[in-house]
Coordinates of C-alpha atoms in Angstrom, one line a residue:
M1219 CA -192.3 160.0 84.5
S1220 CA -194.6 157.8 82.6
I1221 CA -194.0 154.0 82.8
G1222 CA -195.1 151.3 80.3
L1223 CA -197.3 148.3 80.7
K1224 CA -194.4 145.9 81.4
Q1225 CA -193.0 148.1 84.2
C1226 CA -196.6 148.5 85.6
E1227 CA -196.9 144.7 85.8
E1228 CA -193.6 144.4 87.6
K1229 CA -194.7 147.1 90.1
C1230 CA -197.9 145.2 90.9
L1231 CA -196.2 141.9 91.3
R1232 CA -193.7 143.4 93.8
N1233 CA -196.5 144.5 96.0
C1234 CA -198.3 141.6 97.7
S1235 CA -201.5 143.6 98.2
C1236 CA -201.8 144.6 94.5
V1237 CA -204.8 142.7 93.0
A1238 CA -204.9 144.3 89.5
Y1239 CA -203.2 146.8 87.3
A1240 CA -203.8 148.7 84.0
S1241 CA -202.0 151.1 81.8
A1242 CA -203.6 154.5 81.5
N1243 CA -203.2 157.8 79.8
S1244 CA -201.0 160.3 81.7
E1245 CA -203.8 162.8 81.9
T1246 CA -205.9 160.3 83.8
N1247 CA -203.4 159.0 86.5
G1248 CA -201.3 162.1 87.0
G1249 CA -198.6 161.3 84.6
T1250 CA -197.5 157.8 85.8
G1251 CA -199.2 155.8 83.0
C1252 CA -199.9 152.9 85.5
L1253 CA -202.9 152.2 87.7
T1254 CA -202.9 149.6 90.5
W1255 CA -205.7 148.3 92.7
H1256 CA -205.4 147.1 96.3
G1257 CA -208.2 145.3 98.0
N1258 CA -211.6 145.3 96.3
L1259 CA -211.9 146.6 92.8
V1260 CA -214.6 149.1 93.8
D1261 CA -213.5 152.0 91.6
A1262 CA -212.7 150.0 88.5
R1263 CA -215.8 151.4 86.8
A1264 CA -214.3 154.9 87.0
Y1265 CA -211.8 154.0 84.3
T1266 CA -214.1 152.4 81.8
E1267 CA -213.6 155.3 79.4
T1268 CA -209.8 154.9 79.3
G1269 CA -209.9 152.2 76.6
Q1270 CA -207.3 150.1 78.5
D1271 CA -207.2 146.5 79.4
L1272 CA -207.5 145.5 83.1
Y1273 CA -205.1 142.8 84.3
I1274 CA -206.2 140.9 87.4
R1275 CA -203.8 139.0 89.6
V1276 CA -205.1 135.4 90.2
D1277 CA -203.7 132.5 92.3
K1278 CA -201.7 130.2 90.1
H1279 CA -203.6 127.0 91.3
E1280 CA -206.9 128.7 90.5
L1281 CA -205.6 129.7 87.1
A1282 CA -204.4 126.1 86.5
R1283 CA -207.9 124.7 87.4
Y1284 CA -209.6 126.9 84.9
T1285 CA -206.9 126.3 82.2
K1286 CA -207.4 122.5 82.6
K1287 CA -211.1 122.8 82.3
G1288 CA -210.7 124.8 79.2
L1289 CA -208.5 122.2 77.6
V1290 CA -211.0 119.4 78.5
Q1291 CA -213.7 121.4 76.9
K1292 CA -211.6 121.9 73.8
K1293 CA -210.8 118.2 73.7
G1294 CA -214.5 117.4 74.1
V1295 CA -215.5 119.6 71.3
L1296 CA -212.7 118.1 69.1
A1297 CA -213.9 114.6 69.9
G1298 CA -217.5 115.5 69.2
V1299 CA -216.4 116.9 65.8
I1300 CA -214.5 113.7 65.0
V1301 CA -217.3 111.4 66.0
S1302 CA -219.8 113.5 64.0
S1303 CA -217.5 113.4 61.0
A1304 CA -217.1 109.6 61.2
S1305 CA -220.8 109.1 61.6
V1306 CA -221.5 111.2 58.5
F1307 CA -218.8 109.3 56.5
L1308 CA -220.3 105.9 57.6
I1309 CA -223.7 107.0 56.6
L1310 CA -222.4 108.0 53.2
V1311 CA -220.6 104.7 52.8
I1312 CA -223.8 102.8 53.7
F1313 CA -225.8 104.9 51.3
L1314 CA -223.4 104.4 48.4
R1315 CA -223.3 100.7 49.1
C1316 CA -227.1 100.4 49.1
W1317 CA -227.3 102.4 45.9
V1318 CA -224.8 100.2 44.1
Q1319 CA -226.6 97.1 45.3
R1320 CA -229.9 98.5 44.1
Q1321 CA -228.4 99.3 40.7
R1322 CA -227.0 95.8 40.4
R1323 CA -230.3 94.2 41.4
A1324 CA -232.0 96.4 38.8
E1325 CA -229.6 95.4 36.1
R1326 CA -230.0 91.7 37.0
A1327 CA -233.7 92.1 37.0
R1328 CA -233.6 93.8 33.6
K1329 CA -231.5 91.0 32.1
G1330 CA -232.8 88.1 34.1
K1331 CA -236.6 88.7 34.3
N1332 CA -237.1 86.3 31.5
M1333 CA -233.9 84.2 32.0
V1334 CA -234.1 80.5 32.1
S1335 CA -234.1 79.0 35.5
F1336 CA -232.0 75.9 35.4
T1337 CA -234.2 73.8 37.6
T1338 CA -236.0 70.6 37.2
F1339 CA -239.0 70.9 35.0
E1340 CA -241.4 68.4 33.4
D1341 CA -243.0 67.7 30.1
S1342 CA -246.8 67.6 29.4
S1343 CA -246.9 64.0 30.6
G1344 CA -245.3 64.8 34.0
E1345 CA -242.0 63.3 33.1
K1346 CA -238.8 65.0 34.3
E1347 CA -236.8 66.4 31.5
I1348 CA -233.8 67.7 33.5
D1349 CA -232.6 66.3 36.8
E1350 CA -230.9 68.0 39.8
S1351 CA -227.5 67.7 38.2
T1352 CA -228.4 70.3 35.6
R1353 CA -229.1 73.1 38.0
N1354 CA -227.2 76.4 37.8
G1355 CA -225.9 76.2 34.3
D1356 CA -223.4 78.9 33.7
V1357 CA -224.3 80.2 30.2
P1358 CA -223.3 83.7 29.1
Y1359 CA -226.2 86.1 28.3
F1360 CA -226.4 88.2 25.1
D1361 CA -228.6 91.2 24.7
L1362 CA -231.1 91.0 21.8
S1363 CA -229.6 94.2 20.4
T1364 CA -226.2 92.6 20.2
I1365 CA -227.6 89.6 18.3
A1366 CA -229.7 91.7 16.0
A1367 CA -226.7 93.8 15.1
A1368 CA -224.5 90.7 14.5
T1369 CA -227.1 89.2 12.1
N1370 CA -228.0 92.5 10.4
N1371 CA -231.4 92.3 12.1
F1372 CA -231.8 88.6 11.2
S1373 CA -231.4 89.3 7.5
S1374 CA -232.4 86.5 5.1
D1375 CA -229.0 87.0 3.5
N1376 CA -227.5 85.7 6.7
K1377 CA -229.8 82.7 7.0
L1378 CA -227.9 79.4 7.1
G1379 CA -230.9 77.0 7.3
Q1380 CA -234.1 76.0 9.0
G1381 CA -234.6 73.2 11.6
G1382 CA -237.3 72.0 13.9
F1383 CA -236.3 74.6 16.4
G1384 CA -236.4 77.5 13.9
P1385 CA -234.1 79.4 11.5
V1386 CA -230.4 79.6 12.0
Y1387 CA -228.4 82.7 11.0
K1388 CA -224.8 83.5 10.7
G1389 CA -223.6 86.5 12.7
V1390 CA -220.5 88.5 13.4
L1391 CA -219.9 90.1 16.8
L1392 CA -218.2 93.5 17.2
N1393 CA -214.9 91.8 18.1
G1394 CA -215.1 90.0 14.7
K1395 CA -216.0 86.6 16.1
E1396 CA -218.3 84.6 13.8
I1397 CA -221.3 82.9 15.5
A1398 CA -224.3 80.8 14.6
V1399 CA -227.7 82.1 15.9
K1400 CA -230.6 79.6 16.4
R1401 CA -233.8 81.5 16.8
L1402 CA -236.9 79.8 18.1
S1403 CA -239.8 80.1 15.6
N1404 CA -243.3 80.9 16.8
C1405 CA -244.6 78.0 14.7
S1406 CA -242.0 75.6 15.9
G1407 CA -243.0 72.3 17.4
Q1408 CA -240.4 72.8 20.0
G1409 CA -240.6 75.4 22.8
L1410 CA -239.3 76.5 26.2
Q1411 CA -238.8 73.0 27.5
E1412 CA -236.5 72.0 24.6
F1413 CA -234.8 75.4 24.9
K1414 CA -234.1 74.9 28.6
N1415 CA -233.0 71.3 27.9
E1416 CA -230.4 72.3 25.4
I1417 CA -229.0 75.1 27.5
A1418 CA -228.7 73.0 30.6
L1419 CA -227.1 70.1 28.7
I1420 CA -224.8 71.7 26.3
A1421 CA -223.3 73.8 29.1
K1422 CA -222.4 70.7 31.0
L1423 CA -220.9 68.7 28.0
Q1424 CA -217.5 69.3 26.5
H1425 CA -216.2 67.1 23.7
R1426 CA -214.5 67.8 20.4
N1427 CA -217.3 66.2 18.5
L1428 CA -220.1 68.1 20.2
V1429 CA -221.0 71.7 19.1
R1430 CA -220.0 74.4 21.6
M1431 CA -222.6 76.8 22.9
L1432 CA -221.4 80.4 23.4
G1433 CA -224.5 81.8 25.1
C1434 CA -228.2 82.5 25.0
C1435 CA -230.7 85.4 24.8
I1436 CA -234.2 85.7 26.1
E1437 CA -236.1 88.9 25.7
G1438 CA -239.9 89.1 25.5
E1439 CA -241.0 86.4 23.0
E1440 CA -237.4 85.9 21.7
K1441 CA -235.6 82.7 22.6
I1442 CA -232.2 82.5 21.0
L1443 CA -229.2 80.1 21.3
I1444 CA -225.7 81.2 20.2
Y1445 CA -223.2 78.6 19.0
E1446 CA -219.7 78.5 17.5
F1447 CA -219.9 79.1 13.7
L1448 CA -219.1 76.0 11.6
P1449 CA -218.4 77.1 8.0
N1450 CA -219.4 73.8 6.3
K1451 CA -222.9 73.8 7.7
S1452 CA -224.7 70.4 8.3
L1453 CA -223.8 67.0 6.9
N1454 CA -227.1 66.6 5.1
S1455 CA -226.4 69.7 3.0
I1456 CA -223.5 67.9 1.5
I1457 CA -224.1 64.1 1.3
F1458 CA -227.6 64.5 -0.2
D1459 CA -226.4 67.0 -2.8
K1460 CA -224.8 65.3 -5.8
S1461 CA -223.0 68.5 -6.8
R1462 CA -221.4 68.8 -3.3
G1463 CA -221.2 65.2 -2.4
S1464 CA -218.0 64.8 -4.4
F1465 CA -216.2 67.1 -1.8
L1466 CA -216.5 64.3 0.7
D1467 CA -214.3 61.4 -0.5
W1468 CA -214.4 58.2 1.5
K1469 CA -211.6 59.1 3.8
K1470 CA -213.5 62.2 4.9
R1471 CA -216.7 60.3 5.2
F1472 CA -215.1 57.6 7.3
G1473 CA -213.6 60.3 9.5
I1474 CA -217.1 61.8 10.0
I1475 CA -218.5 58.4 10.9
C1476 CA -215.8 57.8 13.5
G1477 CA -216.1 61.3 14.9
V1478 CA -219.9 60.9 15.4
A1479 CA -219.4 57.5 17.0
R1480 CA -216.9 59.0 19.5
G1481 CA -219.3 61.8 20.3
M1482 CA -222.1 59.4 20.9
L1483 CA -219.9 57.2 23.1
Y1484 CA -219.0 60.3 25.1
L1485 CA -222.7 61.0 25.7
H1486 CA -223.6 57.4 26.6
Q1487 CA -220.6 56.4 28.7
D1488 CA -217.8 58.9 29.2
S1489 CA -219.5 62.2 30.1
R1490 CA -220.5 63.1 33.7
L1491 CA -224.1 62.9 32.6
R1492 CA -225.4 59.9 30.7
V1493 CA -227.3 61.4 27.8
I1494 CA -229.7 59.9 25.3
H1495 CA -229.8 62.3 22.3
R1496 CA -233.0 61.0 20.7
D1497 CA -232.7 63.1 17.6
L1498 CA -229.4 62.1 15.9
K1499 CA -229.6 62.7 12.2
A1500 CA -227.6 64.1 9.3
S1501 CA -229.0 67.7 9.8
N1502 CA -227.9 67.6 13.4
V1503 CA -224.3 66.8 12.5
L1504 CA -222.4 70.0 11.7
L1505 CA -219.0 70.2 10.0
D1506 CA -216.1 72.6 10.9
A1507 CA -213.5 74.0 8.5
T1508 CA -211.6 70.7 8.4
M1509 CA -214.8 68.6 8.1
N1510 CA -214.7 67.4 11.7
P1511 CA -218.2 66.5 12.8
K1512 CA -220.0 68.2 15.7
I1513 CA -223.2 66.7 17.1
S1514 CA -225.8 69.4 17.8
D1515 CA -229.4 70.0 18.8
F1516 CA -229.9 68.6 22.3
G1517 CA -233.4 69.9 22.7
M1518 CA -234.9 66.4 22.6
A1519 CA -232.2 64.8 24.8
R1520 CA -232.8 63.0 28.1
I1521 CA -230.5 62.6 31.0
F1522 CA -230.1 59.3 32.8
G1523 CA -228.8 59.1 36.3
G1524 CA -226.8 56.5 38.2
D1525 CA -227.1 53.1 36.5
Q1526 CA -230.2 53.9 34.5
I1527 CA -229.9 52.8 30.9
E1528 CA -233.5 53.0 29.6
G1529 CA -236.8 54.8 30.1
D1530 CA -240.3 55.3 28.7
T1531 CA -242.3 58.3 27.6
K1532 CA -245.7 59.1 26.4
R1533 CA -244.3 62.0 24.4
V1534 CA -242.4 60.5 21.5
V1535 CA -240.0 63.0 19.9
G1536 CA -237.6 62.6 17.0
T1537 CA -237.5 62.4 13.3
Y1538 CA -239.2 59.9 11.0
G1539 CA -236.9 57.1 9.8
Y1540 CA -234.3 57.7 12.5
M1541 CA -236.4 56.5 15.4
S1542 CA -236.0 52.9 16.6
P1543 CA -239.1 50.8 16.3
E1544 CA -239.5 50.3 20.1
Y1545 CA -239.3 54.0 20.6
A1546 CA -241.6 55.0 17.8
M1547 CA -244.2 52.4 18.6
Q1548 CA -244.0 52.0 22.4
G1549 CA -242.2 55.2 23.6
H1550 CA -239.4 53.0 25.0
F1551 CA -236.0 54.6 24.6
S1552 CA -232.5 53.7 25.7
M1553 CA -228.9 54.0 24.5
K1554 CA -229.8 51.4 21.9
S1555 CA -232.3 53.9 20.4
D1556 CA -229.4 56.3 19.6
V1557 CA -227.5 53.3 18.2
Y1558 CA -230.3 52.7 15.8
S1559 CA -230.2 56.4 14.7
F1560 CA -226.5 56.1 14.3
G1561 CA -226.9 53.1 12.1
V1562 CA -229.3 55.0 9.8
L1563 CA -226.9 57.9 9.6
L1564 CA -224.0 55.6 8.8
L1565 CA -226.0 54.1 5.9
E1566 CA -227.0 57.5 4.6
I1567 CA -223.3 58.6 4.6
I1568 CA -222.3 55.5 2.6
T1569 CA -225.1 55.7 0.1
G1570 CA -225.7 59.4 -0.2
K1571 CA -229.5 58.6 0.1
K1572 CA -232.0 59.5 2.8
I1573 CA -233.6 56.8 5.0
S1574 CA -236.9 57.6 3.4
S1575 CA -235.7 57.3 -0.2
Y1576 CA -237.9 55.4 -2.7
F1577 CA -236.7 52.3 -4.4
P1578 CA -238.8 51.2 -7.4
D1579 CA -237.6 47.6 -7.1
S1580 CA -238.6 47.5 -3.4
P1581 CA -241.3 50.2 -3.0
S1582 CA -242.3 49.0 0.5
L1583 CA -238.7 49.2 1.9
N1584 CA -236.8 52.1 3.3
L1585 CA -233.0 52.5 2.9
A1586 CA -232.2 50.1 5.6
G1587 CA -234.4 47.4 4.1
H1588 CA -233.0 48.0 0.6
V1589 CA -229.4 47.6 1.9
W1590 CA -230.4 44.5 3.8
E1591 CA -231.8 42.9 0.7
L1592 CA -228.6 43.6 -1.3
W1593 CA -226.5 42.4 1.6
K1594 CA -228.2 39.1 1.5
E1595 CA -227.6 38.8 -2.2
G1596 CA -223.9 39.7 -1.8
K1597 CA -224.4 43.0 -3.7
A1598 CA -224.1 45.5 -0.8
T1599 CA -221.5 47.6 -2.6
E1600 CA -224.1 48.5 -5.2
V1601 CA -225.6 51.0 -2.7
V1602 CA -222.4 53.0 -2.3
D1603 CA -222.7 56.6 -3.4
S1604 CA -221.5 56.9 -7.0
T1605 CA -219.7 60.2 -6.2
L1606 CA -217.1 58.3 -4.2
G1607 CA -215.7 56.7 -7.3
D1608 CA -212.9 54.3 -6.4
S1609 CA -211.7 56.3 -3.3
Y1610 CA -212.7 53.5 -0.9
S1611 CA -211.4 50.1 0.1
T1612 CA -214.0 47.5 -0.6
D1613 CA -213.3 45.6 2.6
E1614 CA -213.6 48.7 4.7
M1615 CA -216.8 49.7 2.9
L1616 CA -218.4 46.3 3.5
K1617 CA -217.4 46.5 7.2
C1618 CA -219.1 49.8 7.6
I1619 CA -222.2 48.6 5.8
Q1620 CA -222.3 45.6 8.1
I1621 CA -221.9 47.8 11.2
G1622 CA -224.7 50.0 9.9
L1623 CA -227.0 46.9 9.5
L1624 CA -226.0 45.7 13.0
C1625 CA -227.1 49.0 14.5
V1626 CA -230.5 49.0 12.8
Q1627 CA -231.5 45.5 13.8
E1628 CA -235.2 45.2 14.9
H1629 CA -234.5 44.1 18.5
A1630 CA -232.6 46.5 20.7
T1631 CA -230.8 43.8 22.6
H1632 CA -229.2 42.6 19.3
R1633 CA -227.7 46.0 18.5
P1634 CA -224.2 46.8 19.6
T1635 CA -223.3 49.5 22.1
M1636 CA -221.6 52.6 20.9
S1637 CA -218.4 51.4 22.6
A1638 CA -218.6 48.3 20.5
V1639 CA -219.2 50.3 17.4
V1640 CA -216.1 52.5 18.0
S1641 CA -214.1 49.3 18.6
M1642 CA -215.5 47.8 15.3
L1643 CA -214.6 50.9 13.3
S1644 CA -211.1 51.0 14.8
N1645 CA -210.1 47.3 14.7
E1646 CA -210.0 44.5 12.1
A1647 CA -212.1 42.1 14.2
T1648 CA -214.6 39.6 12.8
L1649 CA -218.1 41.0 13.0
P1650 CA -221.3 39.1 13.7
S1651 CA -223.8 38.7 10.9
P1652 CA -226.6 41.2 11.1
E1653 CA -230.2 40.1 11.5
Q1654 CA -233.2 41.5 9.7
P1655 CA -233.7 45.2 10.3
A1656 CA -236.9 46.9 11.2
F1657 CA -238.7 47.6 7.9
I1658 CA -240.9 50.7 8.1
Q1659 CA -243.2 51.8 5.4
N1660 CA -243.2 55.3 4.0
K1661 CA -246.9 55.6 4.9
N1662 CA -248.6 56.2 8.2
H1663 CA -251.4 54.2 9.7
E1664 CA -254.0 56.3 7.8
G1665 CA -252.4 55.5 4.5
D1666 CA -251.0 59.1 4.0
E1667 CA -247.6 59.5 2.5
I1668 CA -244.9 60.7 5.0
S1669 CA -243.0 63.6 3.5
S1670 CA -239.4 62.9 2.7
S1671 CA -238.5 66.4 1.5
E1672 CA -235.2 68.1 2.2
G1673 CA -236.8 70.2 4.9
A1674 CA -238.1 67.2 7.0
K1675 CA -238.4 68.4 10.6
S1676 CA -238.2 66.8 14.0
V1677 CA -241.7 66.0 15.3
N1678 CA -243.1 65.7 18.8
V1679 CA -245.7 63.0 18.3
V1680 CA -245.6 60.3 15.6
S1681 CA -247.4 57.2 14.7
I1682 CA -245.6 54.6 12.5
T1683 CA -246.8 51.3 11.1
M1684 CA -244.5 48.3 11.4
I1685 CA -244.6 45.7 8.7
Q1686 CA -242.7 42.4 8.2
G1687 CA -239.9 42.2 5.8
R1688 CA -240.1 39.9 2.8

């Protein structure tokens, strides 16, 4: 009777001398269907054509040894696969990180290849314009394409005005925010030094009476500053225009005077940096929607450190008429230089006339000299802007005229500080009598007339002749 593979296995296991077994066809093994081997497997090859599997009996300890070895080999292969996979993953991570860093560096290089480096630099005379405290200014960067789109490619229809730095345009960003764009002109007397100076300074200064910078742009030859937009433009566009001057009654003008005084006090005394503006004038005072003044244009400014309160320069910068005599003639500047400029501005706001105005009765005198002459004669109110009508108090007006004359006195030591000016404007204290101001002719040392047109610009080098008052 033929037996199956299972019975063949049991048969071999019951016989201790059986070393192997196989299931075979009945024709091959005489009908049993089971082949067993005892001793050596010398005749195993005789059954290679049967197509059956050969099952060899092995000692269990030997079998366990080979089984353990196989497991170890499998574990080794698995560990190798894991390590290889981790290595590949780590390489990919490193590659991706390097790629991202290269992309970032490339982007920074694209944007920053011409960016301002906020480090100490010097003017042509070797004098430091910015000290260590101005390093690493954090000013947002704008792409030129963004600014061009905001200003309709610097359209003349968007032009707000022209200054010593260059033209100023109104712009509107994609988010609807209005901006003022100051673009350095190729023919400007100012340049990269003034540009750096303004960025480094305005980024450090925060006061309600200082204009706020939103960012800058430097691409190729383009150097652009972006500011908050102030809808009422500059002070000089109103007070020197008789048709617009009536919009500023005395209350508003007095508010502007006080606001500028507070802004200058902040620069001189209350800010972290002690700053001498050196170019305070009507065109550098901007007005917001409610006529609050904002001092702008810090390209000419100088920073004082520690207890320093004065300095000297061989490179005189500023605007004719607003410069104090010691600065214009000797290059000596201090906080009192700004006080002089403030006094000139105050008199211009009161009178509606420029410092360089011509007076037929006193052709050799500027505005300060003319007001001084009328002050001595007790006729100071005659200089008050006629567009003010009767909107002012005579006592308050006379006090402001007196403060203006105190600020433009010839000797710097006789002028008040900005803190004293703010106190004078706020209180009803008795004021000292002003001394004779510095009278400056409207002609230079070569006898040529100095221009007093509406577009008078800041200058980098000046020569002004001093004369004695009558």
